[in-house]
Amino acid sequence: VLFLNKTYDLQLDDNYQIFELVKNDKPGTYKLKFNVSSPRIADSPRYADLSKDELIEEIECLSDCKAALKTSGELENDPNQVVAKLDAALAMAEKKKYLGPKRIEAYRNTTT
């Protein structure tokens, strides 16, 4: 449940039963109670709609958040998917040619 809450930005209770017994299958067969799809942060129109200045400001903010998570030892938990959002924002900045490869690499390396 913790993994699903973290990865898919869900709000399931810690005791939520994510599996259910399949009645018309082999005895003891369980399946997920719901369908799960991949997070689509990179496909988010949020970054595509930002101006150059707004996108760079977002990248700087996410970079600072990532550095703070690393300092506090919480980077592996990353509850708000800061790393994925930063990667998506950097990919958009690269696609729109707002930042060059060296600057993008610098954002990635200074906080890892």
Coordinates of N, CA and C in Angstrom, one line a residue:
V1 N 0.8 -1.2 0.0 CA 0.0 0.0 0.0 C 0.9 1.3 0.0
L2 N 2.0 1.2 0.8 CA 2.8 2.4 0.8 C 3.5 2.7 -0.5
F3 N 3.8 1.6 -1.2 CA 4.4 1.7 -2.6 C 3.4 2.3 -3.5
L4 N 2.2 1.9 -3.5 CA 1.1 2.4 -4.4 C 0.8 3.9 -4.1
N5 N 0.8 4.2 -2.8 CA 0.5 5.6 -2.4 C 1.7 6.5 -2.9
K6 N 2.9 6.0 -2.8 CA 4.1 6.8 -3.2 C 4.2 6.9 -4.7
T7 N 4.1 5.8 -5.4 CA 4.3 5.7 -6.8 C 3.2 6.3 -7.6
Y8 N 2.0 6.1 -7.2 CA 0.8 6.5 -8.0 C 0.0 7.7 -7.4
D9 N 0.6 8.3 -6.4 CA 0.0 9.4 -5.7 C -1.4 9.1 -5.3
L10 N -1.6 8.0 -4.6 CA -2.9 7.6 -4.1 C -3.0 7.9 -2.6
Q11 N -4.1 7.8 -2.0 CA -4.4 8.0 -0.6 C -5.0 6.8 0.0
L12 N -4.5 5.6 -0.1 CA -5.1 4.4 0.5 C -4.6 4.3 1.9
D13 N -5.6 3.8 2.8 CA -5.2 3.5 4.1 C -4.2 2.4 4.2
D14 N -3.4 2.4 5.2 CA -2.3 1.4 5.4 C -2.9 0.0 5.5
N15 N -4.1 -0.2 6.0 CA -4.7 -1.5 6.1 C -5.6 -1.8 4.9
Y16 N -5.6 -1.1 3.9 CA -6.4 -1.3 2.7 C -6.0 -2.7 2.0
Q17 N -7.0 -3.5 1.8 CA -6.8 -4.8 1.1 C -6.7 -4.6 -0.4
I18 N -5.6 -4.7 -1.0 CA -5.4 -4.4 -2.4 C -5.7 -5.6 -3.3
F19 N -5.8 -6.8 -2.7 CA -6.2 -8.0 -3.5 C -7.5 -8.5 -3.1
E20 N -8.1 -9.2 -4.1 CA -9.4 -9.8 -3.8 C -9.4 -11.3 -4.4
L21 N -10.1 -12.1 -3.7 CA -10.2 -13.5 -4.1 C -10.9 -13.7 -5.4
V22 N -10.4 -14.4 -6.4 CA -11.1 -14.6 -7.7 C -11.9 -15.9 -7.5
K23 N -13.2 -15.8 -7.6 CA -14.1 -16.9 -7.3 C -14.2 -17.9 -8.4
N24 N -14.1 -17.5 -9.6 CA -14.3 -18.5 -10.8 C -12.9 -18.9 -11.3
D25 N -11.9 -18.9 -10.5 CA -10.6 -19.4 -11.0 C -10.1 -20.5 -10.1
K26 N -8.8 -20.8 -10.1 CA -8.3 -21.8 -9.3 C -8.4 -21.4 -7.8
P27 N -8.6 -22.3 -6.9 CA -8.7 -22.0 -5.5 C -7.5 -21.2 -5.0
G28 N -7.7 -20.2 -4.2 CA -6.6 -19.4 -3.7 C -6.0 -18.4 -4.6
T29 N -6.6 -18.1 -5.8 CA -6.1 -17.1 -6.7 C -6.7 -15.8 -6.4
Y30 N -5.8 -14.8 -6.3 CA -6.1 -13.4 -6.0 C -5.7 -12.5 -7.1
K31 N -6.4 -11.4 -7.2 CA -6.0 -10.3 -8.2 C -6.1 -9.0 -7.5
L32 N -5.5 -8.0 -8.2 CA -5.7 -6.6 -7.7 C -7.1 -6.2 -7.8
K33 N -7.6 -5.4 -6.8 CA -9.0 -4.9 -6.8 C -9.2 -3.8 -7.9
F34 N -8.1 -3.2 -8.4 CA -8.2 -2.1 -9.3 C -7.1 -2.2 -10.3
N35 N -7.2 -1.5 -11.4 CA -6.2 -1.4 -12.4 C -5.2 -0.3 -12.1
V36 N -3.9 -0.6 -12.4 CA -2.9 0.4 -12.1 C -2.2 0.7 -13.4
S37 N -2.1 2.0 -13.7 CA -1.3 2.4 -14.9 C -0.1 3.2 -14.5
S38 N 0.8 3.4 -15.4 CA 2.1 4.1 -15.0 C 1.8 5.5 -14.7
P39 N 2.7 6.1 -13.8 CA 2.6 7.5 -13.7 C 2.9 8.3 -14.9
R40 N 2.3 9.3 -15.3 CA 2.5 10.0 -16.5 C 3.0 11.4 -16.3
I41 N 3.9 11.6 -15.4 CA 4.4 12.9 -15.1 C 5.0 13.5 -16.4
A42 N 5.8 12.8 -17.1 CA 6.5 13.3 -18.2 C 5.6 13.8 -19.3
D43 N 4.4 13.2 -19.4 CA 3.4 13.5 -20.4 C 2.5 14.7 -20.0
S44 N 2.7 15.2 -18.8 CA 1.9 16.2 -18.2 C 2.0 17.5 -19.0
P45 N 0.9 18.1 -19.4 CA 0.9 19.3 -20.2 C 1.4 20.5 -19.3
R46 N 1.5 20.3 -18.0 CA 1.9 21.3 -17.1 C 3.2 22.0 -17.6
Y47 N 4.2 21.2 -17.9 CA 5.5 21.7 -18.3 C 5.5 22.3 -19.7
A48 N 4.7 21.7 -20.6 CA 4.6 22.2 -21.9 C 4.0 23.6 -22.0
D49 N 3.1 23.9 -21.1 CA 2.4 25.2 -21.1 C 3.2 26.3 -20.4
L50 N 4.3 26.0 -19.8 CA 5.0 27.0 -19.1 C 5.9 27.9 -20.0
S51 N 6.1 29.1 -19.7 CA 7.0 30.0 -20.5 C 8.4 29.5 -20.1
K52 N 9.4 30.1 -20.8 CA 10.8 29.7 -20.5 C 11.2 30.1 -19.1
D53 N 10.8 31.3 -18.7 CA 11.2 31.7 -17.3 C 10.5 30.9 -16.3
E54 N 9.2 30.6 -16.5 CA 8.4 29.8 -15.6 C 9.0 28.4 -15.4
L55 N 9.4 27.8 -16.6 CA 9.9 26.4 -16.6 C 11.3 26.4 -15.9
I56 N 12.1 27.4 -16.1 CA 13.4 27.4 -15.4 C 13.2 27.6 -13.9
E57 N 12.3 28.5 -13.6 CA 12.0 28.7 -12.1 C 11.5 27.4 -11.5
E58 N 10.7 26.6 -12.2 CA 10.2 25.3 -11.7 C 11.3 24.3 -11.6
I59 N 12.2 24.3 -12.5 CA 13.4 23.4 -12.5 C 14.3 23.8 -11.3
E60 N 14.5 25.1 -11.0 CA 15.3 25.5 -9.9 C 14.7 25.1 -8.6
C61 N 13.3 25.3 -8.5 CA 12.6 24.9 -7.3 C 12.7 23.4 -7.0
L62 N 12.4 22.6 -8.1 CA 12.5 21.1 -8.0 C 13.9 20.7 -7.6
S63 N 14.9 21.3 -8.2 CA 16.3 21.0 -7.9 C 16.6 21.3 -6.5
D64 N 16.2 22.4 -5.9 CA 16.3 22.7 -4.5 C 15.6 21.7 -3.6
C65 N 14.4 21.3 -4.0 CA 13.7 20.3 -3.3 C 14.4 18.9 -3.3
K66 N 15.0 18.6 -4.4 CA 15.7 17.3 -4.5 C 17.0 17.4 -3.6
A67 N 17.7 18.5 -3.6 CA 18.8 18.7 -2.7 C 18.4 18.6 -1.3
A68 N 17.3 19.2 -0.9 CA 16.8 19.1 0.5 C 16.5 17.7 0.9
L69 N 15.9 16.9 0.0 CA 15.5 15.5 0.2 C 16.8 14.7 0.4
K70 N 17.8 15.0 -0.4 CA 19.1 14.2 -0.2 C 19.7 14.6 1.1
T71 N 19.7 15.8 1.5 CA 20.3 16.2 2.7 C 19.6 15.6 3.9
S72 N 18.3 15.5 3.9 CA 17.5 14.9 5.0 C 17.5 13.4 4.9
G73 N 18.1 12.8 3.9 CA 18.0 11.3 3.8 C 16.7 10.8 3.3
E74 N 15.9 11.6 2.8 CA 14.6 11.2 2.3 C 14.5 11.0 0.8
L75 N 15.6 11.2 0.1 CA 15.6 11.1 -1.4 C 15.0 9.8 -1.9
E76 N 15.4 8.7 -1.3 CA 14.9 7.4 -1.8 C 13.4 7.3 -1.6
N77 N 12.8 7.9 -0.6 CA 11.3 7.9 -0.4 C 10.6 8.8 -1.4
D78 N 11.2 10.0 -1.6 CA 10.6 11.0 -2.6 C 9.1 11.0 -2.7
P79 N 8.4 11.4 -1.6 CA 7.0 11.2 -1.5 C 6.2 12.0 -2.6
N80 N 6.8 13.1 -3.0 CA 6.1 14.0 -4.0 C 6.6 13.8 -5.4
Q81 N 7.4 12.8 -5.6 CA 8.0 12.4 -7.0 C 8.8 13.6 -7.5
V82 N 9.6 14.3 -6.7 CA 10.4 15.4 -7.1 C 11.3 15.0 -8.2
V83 N 12.0 13.9 -8.0 CA 13.0 13.5 -9.0 C 12.3 13.3 -10.4
A84 N 11.2 12.6 -10.4 CA 10.5 12.4 -11.7 C 10.0 13.7 -12.3
K85 N 9.5 14.6 -11.4 CA 9.1 15.9 -11.9 C 10.2 16.7 -12.5
L86 N 11.4 16.7 -11.8 CA 12.6 17.4 -12.2 C 13.0 16.8 -13.6
D87 N 13.1 15.5 -13.7 CA 13.5 14.9 -15.0 C 12.5 15.3 -16.1
A88 N 11.2 15.3 -15.8 CA 10.2 15.7 -16.8 C 10.4 17.2 -17.2
A89 N 10.6 18.0 -16.2 CA 10.8 19.5 -16.5 C 12.1 19.7 -17.3
L90 N 13.2 19.0 -17.0 CA 14.4 19.1 -17.7 C 14.2 18.6 -19.1
A91 N 13.5 17.5 -19.3 CA 13.3 17.0 -20.7 C 12.5 18.0 -21.5
M92 N 11.5 18.7 -20.9 CA 10.8 19.7 -21.6 C 11.7 20.9 -22.0
A93 N 12.5 21.3 -21.0 CA 13.4 22.4 -21.3 C 14.4 22.0 -22.4
E94 N 14.8 20.8 -22.5 CA 15.7 20.4 -23.5 C 15.0 20.3 -24.9
K95 N 13.8 19.8 -24.8 CA 12.9 19.7 -26.1 C 12.7 21.1 -26.7
K96 N 12.4 22.0 -25.8 CA 12.1 23.4 -26.3 C 13.3 24.2 -26.5
K97 N 14.5 23.6 -26.2 CA 15.8 24.3 -26.3 C 15.9 25.5 -25.4
Y98 N 15.3 25.4 -24.2 CA 15.4 26.5 -23.3 C 16.8 26.4 -22.5
L99 N 17.2 25.2 -22.4 CA 18.5 24.9 -21.7 C 19.4 24.0 -22.6
G100 N 20.7 24.2 -22.5 CA 21.6 23.4 -23.2 C 21.9 22.1 -22.5
P101 N 22.6 21.2 -23.1 CA 22.9 19.9 -22.5 C 23.8 20.1 -21.3
K102 N 24.7 21.0 -21.3 CA 25.6 21.1 -20.1 C 24.9 21.7 -18.9
R103 N 24.0 22.6 -19.1 CA 23.2 23.1 -18.0 C 22.2 22.1 -17.5
I104 N 21.6 21.3 -18.3 CA 20.7 20.3 -17.9 C 21.5 19.2 -17.1
E105 N 22.6 18.9 -17.6 CA 23.5 17.9 -16.8 C 23.9 18.5 -15.5
A106 N 24.2 19.7 -15.4 CA 24.5 20.4 -14.2 C 23.4 20.3 -13.2
Y107 N 22.1 20.5 -13.6 CA 21.0 20.4 -12.7 C 20.9 19.0 -12.2
R108 N 21.1 18.0 -13.1 CA 21.0 16.6 -12.7 C 22.1 16.2 -11.7
N109 N 23.3 16.7 -11.9 CA 24.5 16.2 -11.2 C 24.7 17.0 -9.8
T110 N 24.2 18.2 -9.7 CA 24.5 18.9 -8.5 C 23.7 18.4 -7.3
T111 N 22.6 17.7 -7.6 CA 21.7 17.2 -6.6 C 21.7 15.7 -6.4
T112 N 22.6 15.0 -7.2 CA 22.6 13.6 -7.1 C 23.7 13.1 -6.2

